[in-house]
mmCIF file of C-alpha atoms in Angstrom:
data_model
loop_
_atom_site.group_PDB
_atom_site.id
_atom_site.type_symbol
_atom_site.label_atom_id
_atom_site.label_comp_id
_atom_site.label_asym_id
_atom_site.label_seq_id
_atom_site.Cartn_x
_atom_site.Cartn_y
_atom_site.Cartn_z
ATOM 1 C CA MET A 1 0.000 0.000 0.000
ATOM 2 C CA PRO A 2 1.522 3.375 -0.971
ATOM 3 C CA PRO A 3 2.004 5.594 2.081
ATOM 4 C CA THR A 4 0.234 8.936 2.335
ATOM 5 C CA SER A 5 2.751 11.664 1.529
ATOM 6 C CA ARG A 6 0.695 14.174 3.546
ATOM 7 C CA PRO A 7 -1.071 13.238 6.790
ATOM 8 C CA LEU A 8 -4.800 13.880 6.884
ATOM 9 C CA ARG A 9 -4.915 17.112 8.861
ATOM 10 C CA LYS A 10 -8.561 18.182 8.469
ATOM 11 C CA LEU A 11 -11.632 15.973 8.185
ATOM 12 C CA GLY A 12 -14.846 17.505 6.879
ATOM 13 C CA PHE A 13 -18.141 16.474 5.325
ATOM 14 C CA LEU A 14 -20.489 17.902 2.724
ATOM 15 C CA THR A 15 -24.286 17.734 2.611
ATOM 16 C CA ILE A 16 -26.839 18.911 0.049
ATOM 17 C CA GLY A 17 -29.519 19.487 2.694
ATOM 18 C CA LEU A 18 -32.460 17.902 0.910
ATOM 19 C CA PHE A 19 -35.968 18.615 2.163
ATOM 20 C CA ASP A 20 -39.556 17.616 1.495
ATOM 21 C CA ALA A 21 -41.507 20.361 -0.278
ATOM 22 C CA ALA A 22 -44.404 19.676 2.091
ATOM 23 C CA ASP A 23 -42.209 20.266 5.174
ATOM 24 C CA PRO A 24 -39.090 22.260 4.209
ATOM 25 C CA ARG A 25 -38.365 23.359 7.772
ATOM 26 C CA ARG A 26 -37.752 19.787 8.914
ATOM 27 C CA GLY A 27 -35.144 19.279 6.171
ATOM 28 C CA HIS A 28 -33.302 22.444 7.135
ATOM 29 C CA GLU A 29 -33.431 21.473 10.818
ATOM 30 C CA SER A 30 -31.987 18.077 9.897
ATOM 31 C CA THR A 31 -29.049 19.790 8.172
ATOM 32 C CA LEU A 32 -28.397 21.950 11.236
ATOM 33 C CA GLU A 33 -28.592 18.922 13.527
ATOM 34 C CA ILE A 34 -26.079 17.088 11.322
ATOM 35 C CA ILE A 35 -23.672 20.048 11.567
ATOM 36 C CA GLU A 36 -24.085 20.084 15.355
ATOM 37 C CA LEU A 37 -23.354 16.353 15.405
ATOM 38 C CA GLY A 38 -20.265 16.950 13.274
ATOM 39 C CA GLU A 39 -18.905 19.372 15.848
ATOM 40 C CA ARG A 40 -19.560 16.940 18.712
ATOM 41 C CA LEU A 41 -17.736 14.199 16.797
ATOM 42 C CA GLY A 42 -14.704 16.422 16.294
ATOM 43 C CA PHE A 43 -14.997 17.116 12.558
ATOM 44 C CA ASP A 44 -12.941 20.107 11.446
ATOM 45 C CA SER A 45 -15.436 21.367 8.871
ATOM 46 C CA ALA A 46 -19.006 21.054 7.607
ATOM 47 C CA TRP A 47 -19.912 22.141 4.080
ATOM 48 C CA VAL A 48 -23.266 22.681 2.379
ATOM 49 C CA ARG A 49 -24.105 22.522 -1.305
ATOM 50 C CA HIS A 50 -26.079 25.160 -3.189
ATOM 51 C CA ARG A 51 -29.221 24.387 -5.178
ATOM 52 C CA HIS A 52 -31.652 26.771 -6.909
ATOM 53 C CA LEU A 53 -35.242 25.865 -7.844
ATOM 54 C CA GLN A 54 -34.660 22.417 -6.346
ATOM 55 C CA TYR A 55 -35.409 20.762 -3.014
ATOM 56 C CA GLY A 56 -32.003 21.462 -1.496
ATOM 57 C CA ILE A 57 -30.342 24.416 0.220
ATOM 58 C CA SER A 58 -30.908 27.526 -1.903
ATOM 59 C CA SER A 59 -29.465 29.940 0.651
ATOM 60 C CA PRO A 60 -26.354 28.364 2.183
ATOM 61 C CA VAL A 61 -25.153 31.629 3.707
ATOM 62 C CA ALA A 62 -28.393 31.892 5.691
ATOM 63 C CA VAL A 63 -28.184 28.243 6.763
ATOM 64 C CA LEU A 64 -24.584 28.690 7.891
ATOM 65 C CA ALA A 65 -25.556 31.847 9.792
ATOM 66 C CA ALA A 66 -27.948 29.659 11.779
ATOM 67 C CA ALA A 67 -25.290 26.953 12.165
ATOM 68 C CA SER A 68 -22.823 29.516 13.462
ATOM 69 C CA GLN A 69 -25.100 30.157 16.429
ATOM 70 C CA ARG A 70 -25.453 26.456 17.259
ATOM 71 C CA THR A 71 -21.735 25.625 17.099
ATOM 72 C CA SER A 72 -18.524 27.125 18.437
ATOM 73 C CA ARG A 73 -15.569 25.410 16.770
ATOM 74 C CA ILE A 74 -16.340 23.636 13.497
ATOM 75 C CA GLU A 75 -15.498 25.515 10.278
ATOM 76 C CA LEU A 76 -18.493 26.202 7.998
ATOM 77 C CA GLY A 77 -18.148 26.120 4.226
ATOM 78 C CA THR A 78 -20.055 26.310 0.951
ATOM 79 C CA ALA A 79 -19.196 23.856 -1.804
ATOM 80 C CA VAL A 80 -20.012 25.668 -3.855
ATOM 81 C CA ILE A 81 -21.922 28.920 -4.471
ATOM 82 C CA PRO A 82 -22.403 29.301 -8.257
ATOM 83 C CA LEU A 83 -21.645 32.979 -8.806
ATOM 84 C CA GLY A 84 -23.845 33.155 -11.886
ATOM 85 C CA TRP A 85 -26.749 33.553 -9.455
ATOM 86 C CA GLU A 86 -25.073 36.217 -7.333
ATOM 87 C CA ASN A 87 -24.143 39.880 -7.218
ATOM 88 C CA PRO A 88 -20.533 39.805 -5.943
ATOM 89 C CA LEU A 89 -20.864 42.997 -3.909
ATOM 90 C CA ARG A 90 -24.004 41.865 -2.096
ATOM 91 C CA LEU A 91 -22.572 38.409 -1.564
ATOM 92 C CA ALA A 92 -19.418 39.940 -0.071
ATOM 93 C CA GLU A 93 -21.561 41.773 2.507
ATOM 94 C CA ASP A 94 -23.395 38.580 3.476
ATOM 95 C CA LEU A 95 -20.219 36.509 3.720
ATOM 96 C CA ALA A 96 -18.425 39.044 5.894
ATOM 97 C CA THR A 97 -21.437 39.355 8.191
ATOM 98 C CA VAL A 98 -21.710 35.601 8.749
ATOM 99 C CA ASP A 99 -17.961 35.250 9.140
ATOM 100 C CA LEU A 100 -17.980 37.789 11.953
ATOM 101 C CA LEU A 101 -20.987 36.129 13.606
ATOM 102 C CA SER A 102 -19.211 32.759 13.434
ATOM 103 C CA GLY A 103 -16.008 34.078 14.970
ATOM 104 C CA GLY A 104 -14.030 33.686 11.750
ATOM 105 C CA ARG A 105 -15.082 30.153 10.826
ATOM 106 C CA LEU A 106 -16.593 30.717 7.367
ATOM 107 C CA ASN A 107 -14.976 29.079 4.317
ATOM 108 C CA PRO A 108 -16.909 30.232 1.236
ATOM 109 C CA GLY A 109 -16.404 28.115 -1.858
ATOM 110 C CA VAL A 110 -17.507 29.504 -5.233
ATOM 111 C CA SER A 111 -17.503 28.582 -8.906
ATOM 112 C CA VAL A 112 -18.230 30.251 -12.233
ATOM 113 C CA GLY A 113 -20.268 29.474 -15.340
ATOM 114 C CA PRO A 114 -23.807 30.261 -16.456
ATOM 115 C CA PRO A 115 -26.623 29.149 -14.150
ATOM 116 C CA MET A 116 -27.970 25.677 -14.776
ATOM 117 C CA HIS A 117 -30.827 25.696 -17.327
ATOM 118 C CA TYR A 118 -29.971 29.310 -18.077
ATOM 119 C CA GLU A 119 -32.250 29.589 -21.108
ATOM 120 C CA GLN A 120 -35.234 28.694 -18.934
ATOM 121 C CA VAL A 121 -34.318 30.829 -15.915
ATOM 122 C CA LYS A 122 -32.636 33.921 -17.381
ATOM 123 C CA GLY A 123 -35.916 35.804 -17.796
ATOM 124 C CA ALA A 124 -36.549 35.579 -14.062
ATOM 125 C CA LEU A 125 -32.940 36.035 -12.959
ATOM 126 C CA TYR A 126 -31.696 38.733 -15.341
ATOM 127 C CA PRO A 127 -34.739 40.023 -17.281
ATOM 128 C CA ASP A 128 -32.935 43.104 -18.644
ATOM 129 C CA THR A 129 -29.288 42.027 -18.768
ATOM 130 C CA ALA A 130 -29.333 38.307 -19.567
ATOM 131 C CA GLU A 131 -27.240 38.622 -22.721
ATOM 132 C CA ALA A 132 -24.736 41.025 -21.165
ATOM 133 C CA GLU A 133 -23.933 39.072 -17.990
ATOM 134 C CA ASP A 134 -20.359 37.808 -17.640
ATOM 135 C CA PHE A 135 -20.171 34.374 -16.021
ATOM 136 C CA GLY A 136 -16.394 33.977 -16.193
ATOM 137 C CA TYR A 137 -13.555 34.446 -13.723
ATOM 138 C CA GLU A 138 -14.081 38.218 -13.613
ATOM 139 C CA ARG A 139 -17.070 37.571 -11.350
ATOM 140 C CA VAL A 140 -14.821 35.767 -8.881
ATOM 141 C CA ARG A 141 -12.189 38.495 -9.069
ATOM 142 C CA ARG A 142 -14.793 41.100 -8.141
ATOM 143 C CA LEU A 143 -15.872 39.052 -5.128
ATOM 144 C CA LEU A 144 -12.247 38.595 -4.051
ATOM 145 C CA ASP A 145 -11.592 42.324 -4.292
ATOM 146 C CA PHE A 146 -14.674 43.256 -2.265
ATOM 147 C CA VAL A 147 -14.007 40.651 0.447
ATOM 148 C CA ARG A 148 -10.338 41.631 0.666
ATOM 149 C CA GLY A 149 -11.160 45.299 1.185
ATOM 150 C CA LYS A 150 -10.563 46.956 -2.162
ATOM 151 C CA PRO A 151 -12.771 50.028 -2.719
ATOM 152 C CA ALA A 152 -16.233 49.403 -4.122
ATOM 153 C CA THR A 153 -16.891 53.099 -4.809
ATOM 154 C CA ASP A 154 -15.053 56.405 -5.069
ATOM 155 C CA PHE A 155 -17.277 57.987 -2.415
ATOM 156 C CA SER A 156 -16.776 57.926 1.342
ATOM 157 C CA GLY A 157 -17.265 60.324 4.205
ATOM 158 C CA VAL A 158 -20.123 62.063 5.970
ATOM 159 C CA GLU A 159 -23.368 63.092 4.297
ATOM 160 C CA GLY A 160 -25.756 64.755 6.710
ATOM 161 C CA PHE A 161 -26.045 62.418 9.686
ATOM 162 C CA GLU A 162 -24.826 59.327 7.797
ATOM 163 C CA VAL A 163 -21.293 57.985 7.426
ATOM 164 C CA PHE A 164 -20.319 56.137 4.234
ATOM 165 C CA SER A 165 -17.415 53.782 3.532
ATOM 166 C CA ASP A 166 -15.761 53.094 0.179
ATOM 167 C CA GLN A 167 -15.247 49.465 1.279
ATOM 168 C CA VAL A 168 -17.803 46.691 1.742
ATOM 169 C CA GLN A 169 -18.996 46.721 5.338
ATOM 170 C CA PRO A 170 -18.646 44.918 7.588
ATOM 171 C CA HIS A 171 -15.079 43.952 6.764
ATOM 172 C CA SER A 172 -13.762 40.650 8.130
ATOM 173 C CA PRO A 173 -9.973 40.779 7.735
ATOM 174 C CA GLY A 174 -9.266 37.026 7.688
ATOM 175 C CA LEU A 175 -12.036 36.056 5.290
ATOM 176 C CA GLY A 176 -10.031 36.866 2.163
ATOM 177 C CA ARG A 177 -7.641 34.017 3.007
ATOM 178 C CA ARG A 178 -10.515 31.539 3.438
ATOM 179 C CA LEU A 179 -12.099 31.822 -0.003
ATOM 180 C CA TRP A 180 -12.133 28.600 -2.021
ATOM 181 C CA TYR A 181 -12.577 27.925 -5.712
ATOM 182 C CA GLY A 182 -14.357 24.725 -6.731
ATOM 183 C CA GLY A 183 -12.773 23.589 -9.973
ATOM 184 C CA GLY A 184 -12.636 20.531 -12.210
ATOM 185 C CA SER A 185 -10.272 21.723 -14.944
ATOM 186 C CA ILE A 186 -6.587 22.523 -15.198
ATOM 187 C CA GLY A 187 -7.387 26.132 -16.106
ATOM 188 C CA SER A 188 -9.554 26.626 -13.007
ATOM 189 C CA ALA A 189 -6.849 25.121 -10.812
ATOM 190 C CA ARG A 190 -4.221 27.496 -12.163
ATOM 191 C CA TRP A 191 -6.516 30.534 -11.933
ATOM 192 C CA ALA A 192 -7.354 29.783 -8.299
ATOM 193 C CA GLY A 193 -3.672 29.438 -7.479
ATOM 194 C CA GLU A 194 -2.673 32.635 -9.266
ATOM 195 C CA HIS A 195 -5.298 34.580 -7.295
ATOM 196 C CA GLY A 196 -4.334 33.194 -3.889
ATOM 197 C CA MET A 197 -7.494 31.187 -3.299
ATOM 198 C CA ASN A 198 -7.821 27.748 -1.740
ATOM 199 C CA PHE A 199 -8.842 24.863 -4.015
ATOM 200 C CA LEU A 200 -11.801 22.481 -3.726
ATOM 201 C CA THR A 201 -11.572 19.407 -5.920
ATOM 202 C CA SER A 202 -14.533 17.032 -5.872
ATOM 203 C CA SER A 203 -15.648 13.707 -7.310
ATOM 204 C CA VAL A 204 -15.973 15.275 -10.780
ATOM 205 C CA VAL A 205 -13.111 16.392 -13.048
ATOM 206 C CA LYS A 206 -12.744 17.060 -16.761
ATOM 207 C CA ALA A 207 -10.731 14.707 -18.977
ATOM 208 C CA GLU A 208 -9.719 17.577 -21.217
ATOM 209 C CA ASP A 209 -7.218 15.720 -23.405
ATOM 210 C CA PRO A 210 -9.099 13.354 -25.758
ATOM 211 C CA GLU A 211 -5.817 11.625 -26.561
ATOM 212 C CA GLY A 212 -4.599 11.422 -22.982
ATOM 213 C CA PRO A 213 -5.341 8.914 -20.223
ATOM 214 C CA ALA A 214 -8.768 9.080 -18.605
ATOM 215 C CA ASP A 215 -7.815 8.077 -15.078
ATOM 216 C CA PHE A 216 -9.682 10.089 -12.454
ATOM 217 C CA ALA A 217 -6.965 10.056 -9.789
ATOM 218 C CA ASP A 218 -4.210 11.075 -12.220
ATOM 219 C CA ILE A 219 -6.300 13.941 -13.636
ATOM 220 C CA GLN A 220 -7.183 15.190 -10.152
ATOM 221 C CA LEU A 221 -3.537 14.954 -9.112
ATOM 222 C CA SER A 222 -2.529 17.101 -12.105
ATOM 223 C CA HIS A 223 -5.046 19.753 -11.008
ATOM 224 C CA ILE A 224 -3.714 19.840 -7.448
ATOM 225 C CA ARG A 225 -0.140 20.187 -8.644
ATOM 226 C CA ALA A 226 -1.034 22.886 -11.185
ATOM 227 C CA PHE A 227 -2.851 24.827 -8.470
ATOM 228 C CA ARG A 228 0.068 24.688 -6.054
ATOM 229 C CA ALA A 229 2.575 25.524 -8.774
ATOM 230 C CA ALA A 230 0.643 28.745 -9.455
ATOM 231 C CA HIS A 231 -0.065 29.669 -5.813
ATOM 232 C CA PRO A 232 2.169 32.037 -3.826
ATOM 233 C CA ASP A 233 2.210 29.499 -0.957
ATOM 234 C CA GLY A 234 3.375 26.677 -3.218
ATOM 235 C CA ALA A 235 3.187 23.244 -1.633
ATOM 236 C CA GLN A 236 1.533 24.731 1.478
ATOM 237 C CA ALA A 237 -1.489 26.044 -0.454
ATOM 238 C CA ARG A 238 -4.723 24.542 0.888
ATOM 239 C CA VAL A 239 -6.454 21.814 -1.119
ATOM 240 C CA SER A 240 -9.536 19.880 -0.036
ATOM 241 C CA GLN A 241 -10.621 16.692 -1.787
ATOM 242 C CA GLY A 242 -14.293 15.711 -1.785
ATOM 243 C CA LEU A 243 -15.134 12.126 -2.718
ATOM 244 C CA VAL A 244 -18.333 10.235 -1.852
ATOM 245 C CA VAL A 245 -17.305 8.003 1.053
ATOM 246 C CA ILE A 246 -19.690 5.670 2.906
ATOM 247 C CA PRO A 247 -18.222 3.645 5.788
ATOM 248 C CA THR A 248 -20.351 0.708 6.907
ATOM 249 C CA ASP A 249 -18.724 -0.344 10.205
ATOM 250 C CA SER A 250 -21.804 0.225 12.368
ATOM 251 C CA ALA A 251 -24.405 0.094 9.589
ATOM 252 C CA SER A 252 -27.308 -2.336 9.784
ATOM 253 C CA ARG A 253 -27.738 -5.027 7.164
ATOM 254 C CA GLU A 254 -30.470 -2.954 5.528
ATOM 255 C CA GLN A 255 -28.299 0.160 5.467
ATOM 256 C CA ARG A 256 -25.369 -1.699 3.909
ATOM 257 C CA ALA A 257 -27.629 -3.080 1.189
ATOM 258 C CA LYS A 258 -29.002 0.409 0.462
ATOM 259 C CA TYR A 259 -25.539 1.938 0.318
ATOM 260 C CA GLU A 260 -24.209 -0.737 -2.021
ATOM 261 C CA GLU A 261 -27.237 -0.396 -4.311
ATOM 262 C CA TYR A 262 -26.771 3.391 -4.417
ATOM 263 C CA ALA A 263 -23.122 3.068 -5.408
ATOM 264 C CA ALA A 264 -23.820 0.328 -7.963
ATOM 265 C CA LYS A 265 -26.343 2.507 -9.806
ATOM 266 C CA ARG A 266 -23.745 5.286 -10.080
ATOM 267 C CA THR A 267 -20.798 3.095 -11.075
ATOM 268 C CA PRO A 268 -21.405 2.955 -14.878
ATOM 269 C CA ARG A 269 -20.735 6.699 -15.232
ATOM 270 C CA THR A 270 -17.265 6.236 -13.715
ATOM 271 C CA THR A 271 -15.879 3.976 -16.446
ATOM 272 C CA ALA A 272 -15.333 6.597 -19.167
ATOM 273 C CA PRO A 273 -15.605 10.363 -19.796
ATOM 274 C CA GLN A 274 -19.239 11.504 -19.960
ATOM 275 C CA GLY A 275 -20.799 13.966 -22.440
ATOM 276 C CA PRO A 276 -19.291 16.773 -24.536
ATOM 277 C CA ALA A 277 -17.479 18.167 -21.475
ATOM 278 C CA ARG A 278 -15.771 14.774 -20.951
ATOM 279 C CA LEU A 279 -16.613 14.668 -17.262
ATOM 280 C CA MET A 280 -14.935 11.972 -15.194
ATOM 281 C CA PHE A 281 -16.702 10.775 -12.041
ATOM 282 C CA ALA A 282 -14.941 9.072 -9.145
ATOM 283 C CA PRO A 283 -16.439 5.797 -7.919
ATOM 284 C CA ASP A 284 -18.261 6.002 -4.591
ATOM 285 C CA LEU A 285 -16.275 4.322 -1.807
ATOM 286 C CA VAL A 286 -18.448 1.922 0.224
ATOM 287 C CA GLY A 287 -17.113 -0.533 2.795
ATOM 288 C CA THR A 288 -15.542 -0.796 6.201
ATOM 289 C CA SER A 289 -13.290 2.017 7.313
ATOM 290 C CA ALA A 290 -10.270 -0.247 6.930
ATOM 291 C CA GLU A 291 -11.235 -1.039 3.333
ATOM 292 C CA ILE A 292 -11.916 2.608 2.468
ATOM 293 C CA ALA A 293 -8.672 3.757 4.094
ATOM 294 C CA GLU A 294 -6.714 1.291 1.978
ATOM 295 C CA ARG A 295 -8.376 2.541 -1.219
ATOM 296 C CA LEU A 296 -7.792 6.170 -0.292
ATOM 297 C CA GLN A 297 -4.139 5.602 0.535
ATOM 298 C CA ALA A 298 -3.728 4.119 -2.941
ATOM 299 C CA HIS A 299 -5.413 7.172 -4.547
ATOM 300 C CA ALA A 300 -2.784 9.446 -6.106
ATOM 301 C CA ALA A 301 -4.729 12.671 -5.520
ATOM 302 C CA PHE A 302 -5.688 11.811 -1.927
ATOM 303 C CA ARG A 303 -2.020 11.304 -1.108
ATOM 304 C CA GLU A 304 -1.360 14.868 -2.278
ATOM 305 C CA ALA A 305 -4.044 16.542 -0.133
ATOM 306 C CA GLU A 306 -4.165 16.991 3.610
ATOM 307 C CA GLU A 307 -7.811 18.044 3.913
ATOM 308 C CA VAL A 308 -11.016 16.285 2.848
ATOM 309 C CA ALA A 309 -14.706 17.129 2.756
ATOM 310 C CA PHE A 310 -16.295 13.735 2.175
ATOM 311 C CA ALA A 311 -19.615 14.107 0.370
ATOM 312 C CA LEU A 312 -22.717 12.534 1.887
ATOM 313 C CA PRO A 313 -25.027 10.828 -0.628
ATOM 314 C CA PHE A 314 -27.969 12.981 -1.674
ATOM 315 C CA THR A 315 -30.941 10.774 -0.938
ATOM 316 C CA PHE A 316 -30.334 9.033 2.396
ATOM 317 C CA GLU A 317 -32.252 9.416 5.652
ATOM 318 C CA HIS A 318 -31.188 11.417 8.700
ATOM 319 C CA GLU A 319 -30.318 8.286 10.679
ATOM 320 C CA ASP A 320 -28.112 7.095 7.802
ATOM 321 C CA TYR A 321 -26.103 10.315 7.961
ATOM 322 C CA VAL A 322 -25.720 9.926 11.721
ATOM 323 C CA GLN A 323 -24.277 6.430 11.239
ATOM 324 C CA ILE A 324 -21.986 7.467 8.374
ATOM 325 C CA LEU A 325 -20.617 10.523 10.173
ATOM 326 C CA THR A 326 -20.095 8.591 13.394
ATOM 327 C CA ASP A 327 -18.088 5.925 11.565
ATOM 328 C CA MET A 328 -16.116 8.583 9.678
ATOM 329 C CA ALA A 329 -15.103 10.329 12.893
ATOM 330 C CA THR A 330 -14.506 7.299 15.114
ATOM 331 C CA LYS A 331 -13.077 4.766 12.660
ATOM 332 C CA LEU A 332 -12.203 6.082 9.194
ATOM 333 C CA GLY A 333 -10.551 9.314 10.301
ATOM 334 C CA PRO A 334 -8.258 7.613 12.822
ATOM 335 C CA ALA A 335 -7.410 4.946 10.224
ATOM 336 C CA LEU A 336 -6.125 7.798 8.041
ATOM 337 C CA GLY A 337 -4.060 9.293 10.845
ATOM 338 C CA TRP A 338 -6.539 12.066 11.669
ATOM 339 C CA ARG A 339 -7.188 13.291 15.187
ATOM 340 C CA PRO A 340 -10.549 14.846 16.119
ATOM 341 C CA GLY A 341 -10.775 18.508 17.015
ATOM 342 C CA VAL A 342 -12.007 19.620 20.403
ATOM 343 C CA ALA A 343 -14.163 22.527 21.480
#
């Protein structure tokens, strides 16, 4: 078994926060309870996905604001906010506010590109500017500038009884170092590194070279190395890997069968690049913590990272997540050399 070249320093998890349309509050409460459980188990970070016009978390910043008041230590992240739905200046205000309320624990992850199903939604989202909107890296750069304190206007001072700032307020000084870019291409990895961001790499990457090898781990490894080569911090630049990992140590027979069926249905898409974008999907890892640890330690990209945010499957029940997270924290994490955080 190849040794890990970097010890696992931070263990996190990612949830989509699904809910029933007939009772959306219960789904959101379940997500908050899972984050509270994560803190009690010693996880270093909890991350939420972002979904619009679906039955998942549409407002992760609001959810994490609530989570910040129920926890005291665990880092809170978004993986990821698609900036095509956001105004960077307004988002910068929200992020800084929640970061301050959390005591500096927010880790916002973002990505670029047009909103999903843009042709169907653009009339509601950008009725007057749909064709003029820029969904490229410039949107991220604007957010970075605002969060890091660059002026947003050329006006500041006193007007009547009101005082105006030329910077986004409130300003949270450490937040600019905790911004993450979620990328699946070599270009995104380099851009994130060049702009001093942290890098989120997930269970999806692009096999951009039609003539090259289509091995998920090797492609992901090339992204991590390209990111660090471009980053001012070099080999110390933060990378978090997010695979779907389902330990079964304390699972019931019924749970194990469900988990294995879930992974089996998703396995065919992992055998070759998918669609015009040539997306490569990592296989879901299901098994005992010892089995999963062995597979991870043989994974070229995992050996290069020292942080993870293991993704929870989308469609499981609350009690399934409790079992999976408990096994991650008490069995899988220690098998990877991780030590739990303490309040």
